[in-house]
Short mmCIF file of C-alpha atoms in Angstrom, two decimals:
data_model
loop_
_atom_site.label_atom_id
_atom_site.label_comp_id
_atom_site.label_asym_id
_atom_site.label_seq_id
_atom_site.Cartn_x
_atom_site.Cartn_y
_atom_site.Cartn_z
CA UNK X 7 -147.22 56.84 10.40
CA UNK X 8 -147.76 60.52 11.41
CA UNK X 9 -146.62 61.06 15.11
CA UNK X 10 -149.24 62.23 18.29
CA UNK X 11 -149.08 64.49 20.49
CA UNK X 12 -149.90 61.73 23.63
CA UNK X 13 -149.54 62.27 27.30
CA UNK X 14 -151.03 60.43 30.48
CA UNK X 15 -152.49 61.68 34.14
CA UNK X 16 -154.36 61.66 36.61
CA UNK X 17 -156.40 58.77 38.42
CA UNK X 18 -159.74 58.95 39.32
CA UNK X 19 -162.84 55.95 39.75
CA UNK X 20 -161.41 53.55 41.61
CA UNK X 21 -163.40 50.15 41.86
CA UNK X 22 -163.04 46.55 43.02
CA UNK X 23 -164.68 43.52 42.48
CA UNK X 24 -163.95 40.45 44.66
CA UNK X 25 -162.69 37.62 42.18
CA UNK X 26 -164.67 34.86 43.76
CA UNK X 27 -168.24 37.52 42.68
CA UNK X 28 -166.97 39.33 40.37
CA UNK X 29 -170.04 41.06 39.42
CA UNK X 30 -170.75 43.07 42.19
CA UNK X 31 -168.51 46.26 41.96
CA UNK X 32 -168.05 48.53 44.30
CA UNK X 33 -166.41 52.28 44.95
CA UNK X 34 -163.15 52.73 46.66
CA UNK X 35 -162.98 56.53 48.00
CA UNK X 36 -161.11 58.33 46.93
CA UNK X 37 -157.98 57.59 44.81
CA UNK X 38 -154.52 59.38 45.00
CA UNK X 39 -152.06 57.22 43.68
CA UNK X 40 -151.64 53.98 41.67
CA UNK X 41 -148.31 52.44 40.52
CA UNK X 42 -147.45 49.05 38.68
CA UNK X 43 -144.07 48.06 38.16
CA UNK X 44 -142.94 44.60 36.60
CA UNK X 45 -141.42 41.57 37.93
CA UNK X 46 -139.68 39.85 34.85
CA UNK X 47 -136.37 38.22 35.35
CA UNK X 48 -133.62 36.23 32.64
CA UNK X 49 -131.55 34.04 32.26
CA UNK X 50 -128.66 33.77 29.86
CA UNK X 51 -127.36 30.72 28.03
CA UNK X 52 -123.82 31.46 27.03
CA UNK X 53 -121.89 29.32 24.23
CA UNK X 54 -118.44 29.91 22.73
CA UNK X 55 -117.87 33.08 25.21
CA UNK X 56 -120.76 34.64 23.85
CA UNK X 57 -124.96 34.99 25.20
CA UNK X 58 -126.75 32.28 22.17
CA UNK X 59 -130.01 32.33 24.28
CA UNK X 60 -132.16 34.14 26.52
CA UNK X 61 -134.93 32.61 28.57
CA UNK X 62 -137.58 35.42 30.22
CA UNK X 63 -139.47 34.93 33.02
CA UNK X 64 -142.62 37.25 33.61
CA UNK X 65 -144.19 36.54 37.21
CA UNK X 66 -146.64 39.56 36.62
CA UNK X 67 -146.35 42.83 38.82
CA UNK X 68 -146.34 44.31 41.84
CA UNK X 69 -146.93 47.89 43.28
CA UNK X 70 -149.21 49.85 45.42
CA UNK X 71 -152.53 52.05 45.18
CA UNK X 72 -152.69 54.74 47.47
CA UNK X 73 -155.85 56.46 48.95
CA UNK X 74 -157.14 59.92 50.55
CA UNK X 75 -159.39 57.93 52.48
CA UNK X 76 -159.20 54.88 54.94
CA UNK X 77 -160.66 52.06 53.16
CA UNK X 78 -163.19 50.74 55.33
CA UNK X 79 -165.10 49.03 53.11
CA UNK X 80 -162.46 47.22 50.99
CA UNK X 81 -160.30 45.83 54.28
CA UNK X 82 -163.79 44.58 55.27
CA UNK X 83 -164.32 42.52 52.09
CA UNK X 84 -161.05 41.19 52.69
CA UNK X 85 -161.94 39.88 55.87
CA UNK X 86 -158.82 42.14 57.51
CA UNK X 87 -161.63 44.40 59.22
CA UNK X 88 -164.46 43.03 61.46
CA UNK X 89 -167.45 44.54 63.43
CA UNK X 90 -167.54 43.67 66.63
CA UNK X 91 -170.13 43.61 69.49
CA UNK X 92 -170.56 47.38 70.83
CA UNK X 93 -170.49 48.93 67.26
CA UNK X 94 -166.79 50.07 65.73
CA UNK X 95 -163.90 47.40 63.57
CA UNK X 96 -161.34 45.83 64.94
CA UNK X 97 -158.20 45.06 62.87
CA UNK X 98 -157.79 41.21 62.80
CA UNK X 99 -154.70 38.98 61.91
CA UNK X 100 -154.63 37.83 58.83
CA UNK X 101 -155.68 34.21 57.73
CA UNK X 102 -156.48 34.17 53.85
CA UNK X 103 -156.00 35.82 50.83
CA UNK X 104 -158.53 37.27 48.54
CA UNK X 105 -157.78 38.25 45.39
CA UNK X 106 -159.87 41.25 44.14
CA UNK X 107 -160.27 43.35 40.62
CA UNK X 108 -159.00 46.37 40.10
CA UNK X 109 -160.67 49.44 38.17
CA UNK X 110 -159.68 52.90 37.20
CA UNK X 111 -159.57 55.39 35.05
CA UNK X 112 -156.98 57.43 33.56
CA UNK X 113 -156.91 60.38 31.35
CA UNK X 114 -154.99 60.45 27.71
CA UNK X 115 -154.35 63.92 25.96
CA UNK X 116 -154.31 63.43 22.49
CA UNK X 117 -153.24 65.82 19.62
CA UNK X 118 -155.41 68.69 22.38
CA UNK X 119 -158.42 66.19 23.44
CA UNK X 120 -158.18 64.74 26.86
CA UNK X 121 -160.31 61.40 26.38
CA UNK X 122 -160.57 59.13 29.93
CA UNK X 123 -159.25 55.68 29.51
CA UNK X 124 -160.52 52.68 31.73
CA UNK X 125 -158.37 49.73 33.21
CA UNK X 126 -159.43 46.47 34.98
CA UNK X 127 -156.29 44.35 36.64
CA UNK X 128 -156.65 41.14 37.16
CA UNK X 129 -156.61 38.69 40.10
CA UNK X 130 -155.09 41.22 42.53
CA UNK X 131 -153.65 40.56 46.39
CA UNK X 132 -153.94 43.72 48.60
CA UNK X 133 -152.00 43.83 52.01
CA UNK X 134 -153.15 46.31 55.15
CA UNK X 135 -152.06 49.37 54.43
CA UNK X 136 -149.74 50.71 57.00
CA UNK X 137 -151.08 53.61 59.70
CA UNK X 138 -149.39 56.65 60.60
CA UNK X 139 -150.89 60.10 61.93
CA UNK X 140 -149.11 63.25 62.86
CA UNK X 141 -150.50 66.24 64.84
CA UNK X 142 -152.05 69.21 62.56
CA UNK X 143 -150.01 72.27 63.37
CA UNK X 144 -150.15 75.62 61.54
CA UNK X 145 -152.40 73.75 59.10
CA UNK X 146 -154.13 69.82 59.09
CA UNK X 147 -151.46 67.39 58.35
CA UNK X 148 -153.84 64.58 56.70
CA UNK X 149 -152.98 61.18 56.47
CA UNK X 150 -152.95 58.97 53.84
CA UNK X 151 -152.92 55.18 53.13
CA UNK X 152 -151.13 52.67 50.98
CA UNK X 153 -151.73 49.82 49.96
CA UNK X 154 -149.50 47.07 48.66
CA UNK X 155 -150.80 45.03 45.66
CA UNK X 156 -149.74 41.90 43.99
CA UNK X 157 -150.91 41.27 40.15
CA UNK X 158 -151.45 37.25 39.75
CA UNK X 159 -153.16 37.68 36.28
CA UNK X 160 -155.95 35.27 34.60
CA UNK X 161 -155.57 33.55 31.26
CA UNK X 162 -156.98 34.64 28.31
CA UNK X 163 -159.71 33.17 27.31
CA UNK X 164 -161.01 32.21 23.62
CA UNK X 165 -163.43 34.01 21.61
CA UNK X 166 -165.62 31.48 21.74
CA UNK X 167 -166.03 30.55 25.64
CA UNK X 168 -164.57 30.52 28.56
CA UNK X 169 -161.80 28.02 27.90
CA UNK X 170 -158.46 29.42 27.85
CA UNK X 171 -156.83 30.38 24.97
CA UNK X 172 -154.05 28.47 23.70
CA UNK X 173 -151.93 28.90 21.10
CA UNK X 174 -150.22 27.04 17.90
CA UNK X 175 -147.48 25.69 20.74
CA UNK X 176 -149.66 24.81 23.19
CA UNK X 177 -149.03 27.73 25.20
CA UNK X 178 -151.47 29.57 27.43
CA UNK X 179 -151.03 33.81 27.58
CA UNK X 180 -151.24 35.40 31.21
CA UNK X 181 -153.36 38.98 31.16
CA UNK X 182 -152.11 41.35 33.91
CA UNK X 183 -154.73 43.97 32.86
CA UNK X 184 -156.72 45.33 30.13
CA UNK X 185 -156.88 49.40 29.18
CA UNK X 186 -159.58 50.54 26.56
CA UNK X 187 -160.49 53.95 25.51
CA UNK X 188 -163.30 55.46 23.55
CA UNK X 189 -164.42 54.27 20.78
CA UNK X 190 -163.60 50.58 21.41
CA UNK X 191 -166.54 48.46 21.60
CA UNK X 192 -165.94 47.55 24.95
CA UNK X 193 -165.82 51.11 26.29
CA UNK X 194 -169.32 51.68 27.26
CA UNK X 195 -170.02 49.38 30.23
CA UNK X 196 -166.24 48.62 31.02
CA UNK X 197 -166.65 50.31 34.67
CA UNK X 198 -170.51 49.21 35.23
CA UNK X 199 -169.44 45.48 34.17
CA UNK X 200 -166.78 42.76 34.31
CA UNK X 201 -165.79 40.20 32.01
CA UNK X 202 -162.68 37.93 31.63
CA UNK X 203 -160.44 39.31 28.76
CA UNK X 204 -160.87 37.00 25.60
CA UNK X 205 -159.01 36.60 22.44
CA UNK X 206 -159.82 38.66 19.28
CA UNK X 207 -161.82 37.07 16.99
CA UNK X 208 -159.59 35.55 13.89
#
């Protein structure tokens, strides 16, 4: 197979979709920063001195999407953010958990084409981002906000419906997040749309 000349940046189009209507998507302004790092854990099974068996365990990911702008909208959704009487939000304590979708898009550089990929994760947590602001000096010192995130993942589904998938064993597979990029069929309305990921068709 001939090699590619492949790279990955930038961010851009961040989205969200509250999983309990997950076809209303909205904007989050403006995106900086996303990072995903995994949570997968082993254990060993040793026999005559030696490792005959390891077990993984993949609990999904974890990591944190970062934004130029305070996002208003989003906390609201969330129900961390409520207007009050007198016009303005007040930050609330928290007393549920909504998990949200995740959208954005990324751009690949291949063999000297840049071509923008599109992601959804799945069944995300968000926490408040924490608040910090520091006096402009020679020059503005702007702040910036991060926000911790927690991937639970949905099951895939079948081809055929909206069962879940399962396999020869009986097992059921756990989607973190899809990532499609022109010219796959899903492409066009992968942004303007949601659907639950689903297994090829056999």
């Amino acid at each position: 197979m001939a090699k590619t000349k492949e790279v990955i940046f930038n961010v851009k189009e961040c989205k969200y979709a509250l999983a309990a209507t997950p076809s209303t998507i909205k904007d989050v302004a403006y995106v900086d920063k996303i990072s995903l790092q995994k949570n997968v854990s082993s254990q060993n099974l040793y026999g005559d001195g030696e490792i005959i068996l390891e077990i993984l365990a993949d609990q999904g990911l974890t990591g944190s999407l970062s934004l130029v702008t305070y996002p208003e909208d989003l906390l609201k959704d969330l129900g961390f953010l409520v207007e009050v009487d007198g016009g303005g939000l007040a930050e609330v304590a928290v007393q549920s958990t909504k998990e949200i979708h995740l959208y954005v898009e990324i751009y690949t550089h291949v063999d000297g084409q840049t071509k923008t990929g599109k992601m959804w994760i799945y069944n995300v947590t968000v926490q408040k981002p924490d608040l910090s602001f520091e006096q402009s000096k020679e020059s503005p010192v702007f702040a910036a906000f991060e926000l911790p995130l927690t991937i639970l993942g949905v099951n895939l589904k079948a081809n055929t419906g909206l069962e879940d998938e399962v396999d020869s064993n009986g097992m059921k597979t756990k989607v973190w997040r899809k990532s499609v990029k022109p010219g796959n069929t899903d492409y066009a309305n992968f942004g303007t749309t949601f659907a639950l990921p689903k297994a090829k068709a056999v």
